[in-house]
Amino acid sequence: MGRVLFVVPPLTGHVNPAVGIAGELACRGHEVAVAGHASVVGALVPDQVPLVGLPERVTPQERAELEARARNLRGPASLKFLWEDFLIPLGREMAAELGPVLDQVRPDLVVVDQQAIGAALLARRRGQRWATLATTSAEFDEPFAMMAGVERWVRDLLDRFEAEMGVPPPERAAASGADLRFSETLTMVCSVPGLLRTPPEQRRLPPGTIFIGSPAGLRRLPATDFPWDWLDADRARLLVSLGTVTREAGSRFLRAAAEGVLTLADRLQTVLVAPPGVADDLAAAAPADLLVRPMVPQLELLRRGRLEAIVSHAGNNTVCEALSHGVPLVVAPIRDDQPIIAEQVVRAGAGLRVKFGRVNAAGIAAAVTTVLDEPGYRAAAQRLRAEFAAAGGAAGAADHIEKLLA
Amino acid sequence: MTPQETLQADPELSALEARVLDEVAAMLREVIGEEYVANMEITMDTSFAEDLELESIEFVTLSAQMRDRYGESVDFVGFLAELDVDRVIAMRVGDVVRFIAASLAEAGQAH
């Protein structure tokens, strides 16, 4: 049996895949812990996995301000903000604060989230065995194919970060062709190769790269917390969700989606994940057609609810969960990796893209109708379902990790 | 907007730049292919990120269109590859139009 420490950033979408794999390893009898910020991570980590809390350097108010600023940015401006104002400061904290944690836990392996570069830096410096968990495949899909300057900028930023942390030039990642974002021992990608623009056999990926499919596992919201009786047997079932982070910025889109799907109510029931005040009046006027909930047990809805399609912001977790159940999507990417993940869905034929900022109710209804009526979308999603099953999910990831513990 | 209107609207624009602006605007409308952009006025000041919300994949399509139209004399891929992150963020249609016009003028295709 081995001892494995997962290091996660305070971002829900990054924690859930880590927790899925950690839970699987714990079930197999390994000693597993998650290091992260309890204010964000605490509620996501199941009881059987201990949480090593990192100091809360960012106050809830500062975090809210960061999120508010991030919401106003799109495209490369958003990428720059993410790195400069969030990931580098987080990296500094983690590089300084994880040392004592490693001394205390003495893990055989540290599984570092791809964006937790401070943990990667520390592991490299200490000769600690480490693996990368990439909770999105965007970095493996030529994200800057046309914008080489953006990729150069990220590399320079990482090199300057190492310099600032006192790593001498010959020991920095770049000096040996390495990269803090990719462990050469094992880099687990939450996706399948079939979604990439260029198949891995035609393009060199970082050494140690393995695709693990969708490692979704235990979740905080019990499946009992959903009115399963509400679902009809004789209408198609649609989920509309903008995920865990972007929800509050999506009121216009969510309302348009609700109005759009209600025009299809003769054939469709919709579960809309939205905060209060967005579409409650619409749900009250059509209680059998539209259900609005602040949170849903998404995996259970896919399994038990037999969803026909999902309208999503193209967050990687939702996309991978949908495709691993053979469910097609309408994707409305907002920022970060979402445009790339949305493009993967479209390229694979498993969904349609609409513009988050511009699409109206009729546009959303039309996209949903197309995805439901043209069998190609579901057929493509079903093909990907088989590829996701073969990738192994959390169990597959645990197998790869166990090889490093032997 | 017709080419004549573009010329009148911005006296600073050379005839070549005005022509290229119309061509680039048409390519952008086709690449984005959505209703809102069909009705949007695309000017030298229109920004790729904020106004057009052009995604990285759409740059791939746009560059293919430019190659079809302008051939080897306009190296749009090279132009994009040289941009640093701040210029990518701030990039406006005018930056691309001026680059194309300069490339065409240099290659003697300005007529």
Short mmCIF file of C-alpha atoms in Angstrom, two decimals:
data_model
loop_
_atom_site.label_atom_id
_atom_site.label_comp_id
_atom_site.label_asym_id
_atom_site.label_seq_id
_atom_site.Cartn_x
_atom_site.Cartn_y
_atom_site.Cartn_z
CA MET A 1 0.00 0.00 0.00
CA GLY A 2 1.20 3.49 -0.76
CA ARG A 3 0.81 7.00 0.49
CA VAL A 4 -0.49 9.55 -1.99
CA LEU A 5 -0.98 13.29 -1.50
CA PHE A 6 -3.17 15.24 -3.94
CA VAL A 7 -2.54 18.99 -4.22
CA VAL A 8 -5.46 21.02 -5.56
CA PRO A 9 -6.04 24.72 -6.27
CA PRO A 10 -9.11 26.40 -4.77
CA LEU A 11 -11.20 25.77 -7.91
CA THR A 12 -14.18 23.41 -7.72
CA GLY A 13 -13.77 22.07 -11.23
CA HIS A 14 -10.22 21.01 -10.42
CA VAL A 15 -11.08 19.41 -7.09
CA ASN A 16 -13.81 17.02 -8.22
CA PRO A 17 -11.61 14.91 -10.56
CA ALA A 18 -8.84 14.75 -7.91
CA VAL A 19 -11.35 13.66 -5.30
CA GLY A 20 -12.72 10.98 -7.64
CA ILE A 21 -9.27 9.41 -8.01
CA ALA A 22 -8.36 9.93 -4.34
CA GLY A 23 -11.58 8.18 -3.32
CA GLU A 24 -10.79 5.24 -5.60
CA LEU A 25 -7.29 4.90 -4.12
CA ALA A 26 -8.68 5.12 -0.58
CA CYS A 27 -11.16 2.33 -1.41
CA ARG A 28 -8.22 0.20 -2.53
CA GLY A 29 -6.60 0.65 0.86
CA HIS A 30 -4.00 3.31 0.11
CA GLU A 31 -3.31 6.17 2.48
CA VAL A 32 -4.61 9.23 0.67
CA ALA A 33 -4.87 12.90 1.60
CA VAL A 34 -5.81 16.08 -0.23
CA ALA A 35 -3.93 19.35 0.39
CA GLY A 36 -5.93 22.47 -0.38
CA HIS A 37 -7.78 25.47 0.97
CA ALA A 38 -10.56 24.31 3.27
CA SER A 39 -12.75 27.35 2.52
CA VAL A 40 -13.22 26.15 -1.06
CA VAL A 41 -12.11 22.53 -1.06
CA GLY A 42 -13.48 21.37 2.28
CA ALA A 43 -17.05 20.79 1.19
CA LEU A 44 -15.92 18.80 -1.86
CA VAL A 45 -13.68 16.25 -0.17
CA PRO A 46 -15.52 13.13 1.03
CA ASP A 47 -15.16 11.98 4.63
CA GLN A 48 -12.88 9.02 3.91
CA VAL A 49 -10.19 11.31 2.44
CA PRO A 50 -8.46 13.57 5.00
CA LEU A 51 -7.97 17.20 4.03
CA VAL A 52 -4.68 18.91 4.85
CA GLY A 53 -5.75 22.55 5.06
CA LEU A 54 -3.44 25.15 3.56
CA PRO A 55 -3.33 28.64 5.13
CA GLU A 56 -6.10 30.91 3.85
CA ARG A 57 -4.10 33.84 2.48
CA VAL A 58 -6.92 35.10 0.29
CA THR A 59 -9.94 36.40 2.18
CA PRO A 60 -13.42 35.52 0.95
CA GLN A 61 -13.83 39.17 -0.07
CA GLU A 62 -10.58 39.16 -2.06
CA ARG A 63 -11.64 35.91 -3.70
CA ALA A 64 -15.00 37.45 -4.65
CA GLU A 65 -13.20 40.47 -6.12
CA LEU A 66 -10.89 38.22 -8.15
CA GLU A 67 -13.87 36.29 -9.46
CA ALA A 68 -15.71 39.50 -10.31
CA ARG A 69 -12.71 40.79 -12.29
CA ALA A 70 -12.28 37.43 -14.02
CA ARG A 71 -15.91 37.49 -15.12
CA ASN A 72 -15.33 40.62 -17.18
CA LEU A 73 -12.50 39.09 -19.18
CA ARG A 74 -12.54 36.83 -22.19
CA GLY A 75 -9.99 35.17 -24.44
CA PRO A 76 -6.29 35.93 -24.02
CA ALA A 77 -6.99 38.72 -21.50
CA SER A 78 -8.62 36.12 -19.30
CA LEU A 79 -5.63 33.78 -19.68
CA LYS A 80 -3.23 36.54 -18.70
CA PHE A 81 -5.31 37.44 -15.68
CA LEU A 82 -5.58 33.80 -14.59
CA TRP A 83 -1.81 33.35 -14.62
CA GLU A 84 -0.68 36.73 -13.30
CA ASP A 85 -3.31 37.40 -10.68
CA PHE A 86 -4.26 33.91 -9.56
CA LEU A 87 -1.96 31.02 -10.48
CA ILE A 88 1.42 32.70 -9.88
CA PRO A 89 0.42 34.11 -6.46
CA LEU A 90 -1.07 30.71 -5.60
CA GLY A 91 2.15 29.09 -6.79
CA ARG A 92 4.20 31.32 -4.47
CA GLU A 93 2.02 30.36 -1.52
CA MET A 94 2.13 26.66 -2.28
CA ALA A 95 5.89 26.60 -2.89
CA ALA A 96 6.34 28.16 0.53
CA GLU A 97 3.69 26.27 2.47
CA LEU A 98 3.72 22.73 1.13
CA GLY A 99 7.22 21.93 2.43
CA PRO A 100 6.07 21.20 6.00
CA VAL A 101 3.09 19.25 4.61
CA LEU A 102 5.41 17.01 2.59
CA ASP A 103 7.64 16.55 5.66
CA GLN A 104 4.63 15.53 7.70
CA VAL A 105 2.81 13.30 5.19
CA ARG A 106 5.96 11.84 3.57
CA PRO A 107 4.04 10.70 0.47
CA ASP A 108 5.31 8.10 -1.98
CA LEU A 109 3.71 10.16 -4.72
CA VAL A 110 2.33 13.69 -4.96
CA VAL A 111 -0.43 14.16 -7.54
CA VAL A 112 -0.24 17.84 -8.49
CA ASP A 113 -3.05 19.64 -10.25
CA GLN A 114 -1.73 21.05 -13.52
CA GLN A 115 -2.32 24.60 -12.32
CA ALA A 116 -0.72 24.07 -8.88
CA ILE A 117 2.71 24.97 -10.23
CA GLY A 118 4.12 25.80 -6.79
CA ALA A 119 3.65 22.17 -5.76
CA ALA A 120 5.31 20.99 -8.97
CA LEU A 121 8.26 23.32 -8.36
CA LEU A 122 8.68 22.09 -4.82
CA ALA A 123 8.41 18.41 -5.80
CA ARG A 124 11.08 18.87 -8.50
CA ARG A 125 13.43 20.64 -6.09
CA ARG A 126 13.06 17.99 -3.39
CA GLY A 127 13.40 15.03 -5.72
CA GLN A 128 9.90 14.04 -4.64
CA ARG A 129 8.13 11.70 -7.07
CA TRP A 130 5.18 13.58 -8.56
CA ALA A 131 2.50 13.19 -11.18
CA THR A 132 0.34 15.79 -12.93
CA LEU A 133 -3.43 15.74 -12.97
CA ALA A 134 -4.72 17.82 -15.89
CA THR A 135 -8.42 18.44 -15.28
CA THR A 136 -8.82 19.74 -18.83
CA SER A 137 -7.33 18.54 -22.10
CA ALA A 138 -6.96 22.08 -23.46
CA GLU A 139 -3.18 22.17 -22.94
CA PHE A 140 -2.89 19.00 -25.06
CA ASP A 141 -4.98 20.33 -27.94
CA GLU A 142 -2.64 22.95 -29.42
CA PRO A 143 -4.46 25.76 -27.59
CA PHE A 144 -2.16 28.41 -29.03
CA ALA A 145 -1.84 26.90 -32.48
CA MET A 146 -2.06 30.34 -34.09
CA MET A 147 -0.73 32.41 -31.20
CA ALA A 148 2.78 31.19 -30.54
CA GLY A 149 3.44 34.37 -28.57
CA VAL A 150 0.91 33.38 -25.95
CA GLU A 151 2.57 30.00 -25.34
CA ARG A 152 6.00 31.73 -25.22
CA TRP A 153 4.59 34.12 -22.66
CA VAL A 154 3.37 31.28 -20.41
CA ARG A 155 6.75 29.52 -20.62
CA ASP A 156 8.62 32.74 -19.78
CA LEU A 157 6.26 33.38 -16.89
CA LEU A 158 6.91 29.89 -15.47
CA ASP A 159 10.67 30.34 -15.88
CA ARG A 160 10.55 33.70 -14.09
CA PHE A 161 8.48 32.07 -11.35
CA GLU A 162 11.17 29.45 -10.80
CA ALA A 163 13.83 32.18 -10.81
CA GLU A 164 11.88 34.15 -8.22
CA MET A 165 11.62 31.03 -6.04
CA GLY A 166 15.41 30.74 -6.13
CA VAL A 167 15.78 27.84 -8.55
CA PRO A 168 19.18 28.25 -10.28
CA PRO A 169 19.01 28.29 -14.12
CA PRO A 170 20.48 24.80 -14.73
CA GLU A 171 17.91 23.25 -12.38
CA ARG A 172 14.89 24.97 -13.88
CA ALA A 173 12.37 22.92 -15.81
CA ALA A 174 13.19 24.58 -19.13
CA ALA A 175 16.89 23.65 -18.82
CA SER A 176 16.03 19.96 -19.21
CA GLY A 177 13.15 20.44 -21.61
CA ALA A 178 10.68 19.90 -18.77
CA ASP A 179 7.66 21.97 -17.80
CA LEU A 180 6.00 22.54 -14.41
CA ARG A 181 2.64 21.85 -16.11
CA PHE A 182 3.60 18.32 -17.19
CA SER A 183 5.20 15.66 -15.00
CA GLU A 184 7.39 13.43 -17.15
CA THR A 185 6.69 10.51 -14.82
CA LEU A 186 2.92 10.57 -15.27
CA THR A 187 0.56 13.23 -16.59
CA MET A 188 -3.07 12.14 -16.34
CA VAL A 189 -5.46 13.99 -18.65
CA CYS A 190 -9.18 14.04 -17.91
CA SER A 191 -10.33 13.36 -21.47
CA VAL A 192 -9.89 10.93 -24.36
CA PRO A 193 -7.54 11.23 -27.37
CA GLY A 194 -10.51 11.10 -29.76
CA LEU A 195 -11.40 14.65 -28.76
CA LEU A 196 -8.05 16.16 -29.78
CA ARG A 197 -7.51 18.08 -33.01
CA THR A 198 -4.43 16.04 -33.85
CA PRO A 199 -4.39 12.40 -32.67
CA PRO A 200 -1.58 11.74 -30.16
CA GLU A 201 0.07 9.25 -32.53
CA GLN A 202 0.63 12.11 -35.00
CA ARG A 203 1.91 14.68 -32.57
CA ARG A 204 4.36 14.41 -29.72
CA LEU A 205 2.66 14.96 -26.36
CA PRO A 206 4.68 15.54 -23.21
CA PRO A 207 6.29 12.26 -22.06
CA GLY A 208 4.24 10.35 -19.52
CA THR A 209 0.90 11.61 -20.86
CA ILE A 210 -2.02 9.24 -20.26
CA PHE A 211 -5.70 9.89 -20.99
CA ILE A 212 -7.95 8.74 -18.16
CA GLY A 213 -11.39 9.69 -19.45
CA SER A 214 -13.83 11.05 -16.88
CA PRO A 215 -12.68 10.40 -13.29
CA ALA A 216 -15.83 11.77 -11.70
CA GLY A 217 -16.45 10.02 -8.44
CA LEU A 218 -18.02 10.80 -5.13
CA ARG A 219 -19.86 14.10 -4.97
CA ARG A 220 -21.12 16.14 -2.12
CA LEU A 221 -24.75 16.40 -3.17
CA PRO A 222 -26.71 13.25 -2.28
CA ALA A 223 -28.81 11.85 -5.11
CA THR A 224 -31.80 11.92 -2.78
CA ASP A 225 -31.77 15.70 -3.04
CA PHE A 226 -33.62 15.69 -6.33
CA PRO A 227 -37.35 15.27 -7.13
CA TRP A 228 -36.96 12.19 -9.32
CA ASP A 229 -40.76 11.86 -9.59
CA TRP A 230 -40.83 15.14 -11.51
CA LEU A 231 -39.34 13.53 -14.64
CA ASP A 232 -41.82 12.27 -17.24
CA ALA A 233 -41.34 8.99 -19.05
CA ASP A 234 -42.74 10.25 -22.36
CA ARG A 235 -40.75 13.43 -22.96
CA ALA A 236 -37.07 13.97 -23.64
CA ARG A 237 -35.06 15.30 -20.71
CA LEU A 238 -32.62 18.19 -20.98
CA LEU A 239 -30.19 19.60 -18.43
CA VAL A 240 -29.01 23.22 -18.69
CA SER A 241 -26.01 24.01 -16.50
CA LEU A 242 -23.18 26.53 -16.53
CA GLY A 243 -21.18 24.55 -14.01
CA THR A 244 -19.88 25.55 -10.64
CA VAL A 245 -17.99 28.75 -11.33
CA THR A 246 -19.60 30.64 -14.15
CA ARG A 247 -23.20 30.38 -13.04
CA GLU A 248 -23.54 33.82 -11.53
CA ALA A 249 -22.33 35.50 -14.71
CA GLY A 250 -24.77 33.63 -16.85
CA SER A 251 -28.17 35.04 -15.91
CA ARG A 252 -28.92 36.37 -19.40
CA PHE A 253 -27.95 33.10 -21.04
CA LEU A 254 -29.83 30.95 -18.52
CA ARG A 255 -32.99 33.01 -18.93
CA ALA A 256 -32.76 32.82 -22.72
CA ALA A 257 -32.22 29.06 -22.44
CA ALA A 258 -35.28 28.69 -20.18
CA GLU A 259 -37.43 30.71 -22.59
CA GLY A 260 -36.10 28.74 -25.53
CA VAL A 261 -36.66 25.27 -24.11
CA LEU A 262 -40.16 26.18 -22.95
CA THR A 263 -41.13 26.59 -26.61
CA LEU A 264 -40.26 22.88 -26.94
CA ALA A 265 -42.27 21.79 -23.89
CA ASP A 266 -44.53 19.50 -25.92
CA ARG A 267 -41.57 17.16 -26.30
CA LEU A 268 -39.05 18.26 -23.69
CA GLN A 269 -38.64 18.65 -19.93
CA THR A 270 -35.78 20.80 -18.73
CA VAL A 271 -33.80 20.88 -15.51
CA LEU A 272 -32.14 24.29 -15.27
CA VAL A 273 -29.30 24.84 -12.81
CA ALA A 274 -29.59 28.48 -11.81
CA PRO A 275 -29.39 30.69 -8.74
CA PRO A 276 -32.64 32.12 -7.38
CA GLY A 277 -34.15 34.97 -9.36
CA VAL A 278 -33.07 33.91 -12.84
CA ALA A 279 -35.99 31.84 -14.06
CA ASP A 280 -38.19 31.04 -11.05
CA ASP A 281 -41.13 32.91 -12.58
CA LEU A 282 -40.85 30.83 -15.76
CA ALA A 283 -40.74 27.61 -13.74
CA ALA A 284 -43.73 28.72 -11.67
CA ALA A 285 -45.70 29.35 -14.86
CA ALA A 286 -44.77 25.96 -16.34
CA PRO A 287 -44.13 23.69 -13.36
CA ALA A 288 -44.33 20.44 -15.33
CA ASP A 289 -41.95 21.64 -18.04
CA LEU A 290 -39.16 23.51 -16.27
CA LEU A 291 -37.46 22.70 -12.97
CA VAL A 292 -35.01 25.26 -11.58
CA ARG A 293 -32.53 24.11 -8.94
CA PRO A 294 -29.43 25.86 -7.54
CA MET A 295 -27.55 22.54 -7.70
CA VAL A 296 -28.23 19.10 -9.10
CA PRO A 297 -26.61 15.67 -8.68
CA GLN A 298 -25.37 15.80 -12.26
CA LEU A 299 -23.87 12.30 -12.46
CA GLU A 300 -27.01 10.77 -11.00
CA LEU A 301 -29.11 12.73 -13.48
CA LEU A 302 -27.03 11.25 -16.29
CA ARG A 303 -27.34 7.74 -14.89
CA ARG A 304 -30.87 7.66 -13.49
CA GLY A 305 -32.45 10.62 -15.25
CA ARG A 306 -31.61 9.35 -18.74
CA LEU A 307 -30.87 12.82 -20.07
CA GLU A 308 -31.26 13.27 -23.81
CA ALA A 309 -28.92 16.27 -24.07
CA ILE A 310 -27.06 18.84 -21.98
CA VAL A 311 -26.73 22.57 -22.60
CA SER A 312 -23.42 23.54 -21.02
CA HIS A 313 -20.66 26.18 -20.87
CA ALA A 314 -18.29 23.42 -22.06
CA GLY A 315 -16.55 23.00 -18.74
CA ASN A 316 -14.40 19.93 -19.19
CA ASN A 317 -15.97 17.99 -16.31
CA THR A 318 -19.52 18.39 -17.59
CA VAL A 319 -18.50 17.62 -21.18
CA CYS A 320 -16.60 14.49 -20.16
CA GLU A 321 -19.42 13.33 -17.88
CA ALA A 322 -21.97 13.83 -20.67
CA LEU A 323 -19.88 12.08 -23.32
CA SER A 324 -18.96 9.20 -21.03
CA HIS A 325 -22.72 8.60 -20.83
CA GLY A 326 -23.17 9.00 -24.58
CA VAL A 327 -25.15 12.24 -24.19
CA PRO A 328 -24.74 14.99 -26.84
CA LEU A 329 -24.38 18.67 -25.97
CA VAL A 330 -25.14 22.22 -26.94
CA VAL A 331 -22.09 24.17 -25.81
CA ALA A 332 -21.82 27.89 -25.05
CA PRO A 333 -18.19 28.44 -24.02
CA ILE A 334 -17.42 31.49 -21.90
CA ARG A 335 -13.70 31.65 -21.19
CA ASP A 336 -10.51 29.82 -20.21
CA ASP A 337 -10.34 26.37 -21.75
CA GLN A 338 -14.05 26.31 -22.58
CA PRO A 339 -13.77 27.48 -26.23
CA ILE A 340 -11.25 24.71 -26.85
CA ILE A 341 -13.37 22.06 -25.15
CA ALA A 342 -16.44 23.31 -27.05
CA GLU A 343 -14.51 23.01 -30.29
CA GLN A 344 -13.65 19.40 -29.37
CA VAL A 345 -17.35 18.60 -28.94
CA VAL A 346 -18.23 20.18 -32.28
CA ARG A 347 -15.31 18.57 -34.12
CA ALA A 348 -16.27 15.15 -32.74
CA GLY A 349 -19.82 15.68 -34.02
CA ALA A 350 -21.21 15.25 -30.51
CA GLY A 351 -22.79 18.68 -30.24
CA LEU A 352 -23.38 22.19 -31.50
CA ARG A 353 -21.87 25.45 -30.37
CA VAL A 354 -23.77 28.67 -29.71
CA LYS A 355 -22.34 32.04 -28.67
CA PHE A 356 -22.70 32.52 -24.92
CA GLY A 357 -22.86 36.29 -25.10
CA ARG A 358 -25.14 36.65 -28.09
CA VAL A 359 -27.44 33.67 -28.59
CA ASN A 360 -31.13 34.25 -27.93
CA ALA A 361 -34.00 31.97 -26.87
CA ALA A 362 -34.81 30.98 -30.44
CA GLY A 363 -31.16 30.19 -31.16
CA ILE A 364 -30.88 27.93 -28.13
CA ALA A 365 -34.18 26.19 -28.97
CA ALA A 366 -33.01 25.64 -32.55
CA ALA A 367 -29.67 24.16 -31.42
CA VAL A 368 -31.38 21.86 -28.91
CA THR A 369 -33.87 20.71 -31.55
CA THR A 370 -31.09 19.92 -34.01
CA VAL A 371 -29.10 17.93 -31.46
CA LEU A 372 -32.20 15.97 -30.47
CA ASP A 373 -33.52 15.36 -33.99
CA GLU A 374 -30.40 14.61 -36.00
CA PRO A 375 -29.22 11.17 -34.86
CA GLY A 376 -25.58 11.89 -35.77
CA TYR A 377 -24.98 13.87 -32.58
CA ARG A 378 -26.08 11.07 -30.28
CA ALA A 379 -24.25 8.51 -32.41
CA ALA A 380 -21.01 10.51 -32.08
CA ALA A 381 -21.53 10.82 -28.32
CA GLN A 382 -22.12 7.06 -28.12
CA ARG A 383 -18.84 6.38 -29.94
CA LEU A 384 -17.06 8.61 -27.45
CA ARG A 385 -18.83 6.80 -24.60
CA ALA A 386 -16.97 3.65 -25.63
CA GLU A 387 -13.67 5.53 -25.73
CA PHE A 388 -14.30 7.01 -22.29
CA ALA A 389 -15.14 3.56 -20.91
CA ALA A 390 -11.85 2.19 -22.28
CA ALA A 391 -9.89 5.09 -20.72
CA GLY A 392 -10.93 3.80 -17.32
CA GLY A 393 -11.91 6.94 -15.40
CA ALA A 394 -10.96 7.05 -11.72
CA ALA A 395 -10.20 3.32 -11.67
CA GLY A 396 -7.90 3.65 -14.68
CA ALA A 397 -6.13 6.58 -13.07
CA ALA A 398 -5.71 4.60 -9.85
CA ASP A 399 -4.16 1.74 -11.86
CA HIS A 400 -1.57 4.12 -13.35
CA ILE A 401 -0.82 5.57 -9.94
CA GLU A 402 -0.44 2.11 -8.37
CA LYS A 403 2.27 1.27 -10.92
CA LEU A 404 4.30 4.14 -9.49
CA LEU A 405 3.76 2.90 -5.93
CA ALA A 406 4.93 -0.65 -6.59
CA MET B 1 -21.28 49.69 -45.37
CA THR B 2 -20.10 50.06 -48.98
CA PRO B 3 -16.45 50.72 -49.85
CA GLN B 4 -17.33 54.33 -50.71
CA GLU B 5 -18.84 54.89 -47.29
CA THR B 6 -15.78 53.39 -45.62
CA LEU B 7 -13.59 55.86 -47.49
CA GLN B 8 -15.73 58.80 -46.53
CA ALA B 9 -16.00 57.64 -42.96
CA ASP B 10 -12.26 57.63 -42.40
CA PRO B 11 -10.17 60.01 -44.49
CA GLU B 12 -7.00 58.67 -42.85
CA LEU B 13 -7.49 55.34 -44.59
CA SER B 14 -5.69 54.80 -47.88
CA ALA B 15 -7.67 53.37 -50.78
CA LEU B 16 -5.81 50.09 -50.40
CA GLU B 17 -6.54 49.89 -46.68
CA ALA B 18 -10.19 50.66 -47.31
CA ARG B 19 -10.37 47.86 -49.83
CA VAL B 20 -8.63 45.43 -47.50
CA LEU B 21 -10.90 46.46 -44.63
CA ASP B 22 -13.93 45.51 -46.70
CA GLU B 23 -12.35 42.20 -47.64
CA VAL B 24 -11.35 41.39 -44.07
CA ALA B 25 -14.79 42.36 -42.76
CA ALA B 26 -16.42 40.03 -45.29
CA MET B 27 -14.09 37.19 -44.30
CA LEU B 28 -14.82 37.77 -40.60
CA ARG B 29 -18.57 37.71 -41.25
CA GLU B 30 -18.19 34.42 -43.06
CA VAL B 31 -15.88 32.87 -40.44
CA ILE B 32 -18.11 33.84 -37.53
CA GLY B 33 -21.22 33.11 -39.55
CA GLU B 34 -23.75 34.42 -37.05
CA GLU B 35 -26.55 36.86 -37.28
CA TYR B 36 -25.19 39.47 -34.91
CA VAL B 37 -22.01 39.92 -36.89
CA ALA B 38 -23.91 40.26 -40.17
CA ASN B 39 -25.45 43.43 -38.76
CA MET B 40 -22.37 44.67 -36.93
CA GLU B 41 -20.33 47.49 -38.37
CA ILE B 42 -16.75 46.21 -38.59
CA THR B 43 -14.27 49.09 -38.53
CA MET B 44 -10.53 49.53 -38.02
CA ASP B 45 -11.29 49.89 -34.30
CA THR B 46 -13.27 46.67 -33.92
CA SER B 47 -11.44 44.40 -31.49
CA PHE B 48 -11.04 40.68 -32.12
CA ALA B 49 -11.44 39.61 -28.50
CA GLU B 50 -14.10 41.93 -27.10
CA ASP B 51 -16.21 42.95 -30.07
CA LEU B 52 -15.98 39.90 -32.31
CA GLU B 53 -15.30 37.30 -29.58
CA LEU B 54 -13.18 35.47 -32.11
CA GLU B 55 -12.02 32.10 -30.75
CA SER B 56 -8.62 30.60 -31.48
CA ILE B 57 -10.17 28.03 -33.82
CA GLU B 58 -11.75 30.84 -35.83
CA PHE B 59 -8.30 32.34 -36.39
CA VAL B 60 -7.35 29.05 -38.06
CA THR B 61 -10.29 29.39 -40.47
CA LEU B 62 -9.61 33.09 -41.01
CA SER B 63 -5.98 32.43 -41.90
CA ALA B 64 -7.05 29.79 -44.43
CA GLN B 65 -9.38 32.35 -46.05
CA MET B 66 -6.62 34.94 -46.18
CA ARG B 67 -4.30 32.44 -47.85
CA ASP B 68 -6.98 31.72 -50.46
CA ARG B 69 -7.48 35.40 -51.16
CA TYR B 70 -3.99 36.86 -50.87
CA GLY B 71 -1.71 33.88 -51.44
CA GLU B 72 1.90 33.79 -50.28
CA SER B 73 2.41 37.54 -50.14
CA VAL B 74 0.46 37.89 -46.88
CA ASP B 75 1.89 35.77 -44.07
CA PHE B 76 -0.97 36.09 -41.56
CA VAL B 77 0.18 33.00 -39.66
CA GLY B 78 3.62 34.54 -39.23
CA PHE B 79 2.04 37.85 -38.19
CA LEU B 80 0.00 36.14 -35.45
CA ALA B 81 2.92 34.01 -34.26
CA GLU B 82 5.04 37.13 -33.63
CA LEU B 83 2.43 38.92 -31.50
CA ASP B 84 3.11 39.02 -27.79
CA VAL B 85 0.29 38.37 -25.37
CA ASP B 86 -0.61 42.03 -24.84
CA ARG B 87 -0.85 42.67 -28.58
CA VAL B 88 -3.01 39.55 -28.94
CA ILE B 89 -5.33 40.92 -26.26
CA ALA B 90 -5.49 44.38 -27.84
CA MET B 91 -5.60 43.29 -31.48
CA ARG B 92 -8.01 45.27 -33.64
CA VAL B 93 -9.18 44.76 -37.19
CA GLY B 94 -7.07 47.79 -38.16
CA ASP B 95 -3.85 46.02 -37.08
CA VAL B 96 -4.60 43.18 -39.45
CA VAL B 97 -5.77 45.46 -42.27
CA ARG B 98 -2.60 47.57 -42.07
CA PHE B 99 -0.43 44.44 -42.01
CA ILE B 100 -2.18 43.03 -45.08
CA ALA B 101 -2.07 46.35 -46.95
CA ALA B 102 1.64 46.74 -46.22
CA SER B 103 2.33 43.15 -47.32
CA LEU B 104 0.38 43.66 -50.56
CA ALA B 105 2.08 46.96 -51.27
CA GLU B 106 5.48 45.36 -50.71
CA ALA B 107 4.60 42.48 -53.02
CA GLY B 108 3.42 44.93 -55.67
CA GLN B 109 -0.16 43.73 -55.58
CA ALA B 110 -1.64 46.99 -54.52
CA HIS B 111 -3.64 47.48 -57.68
#
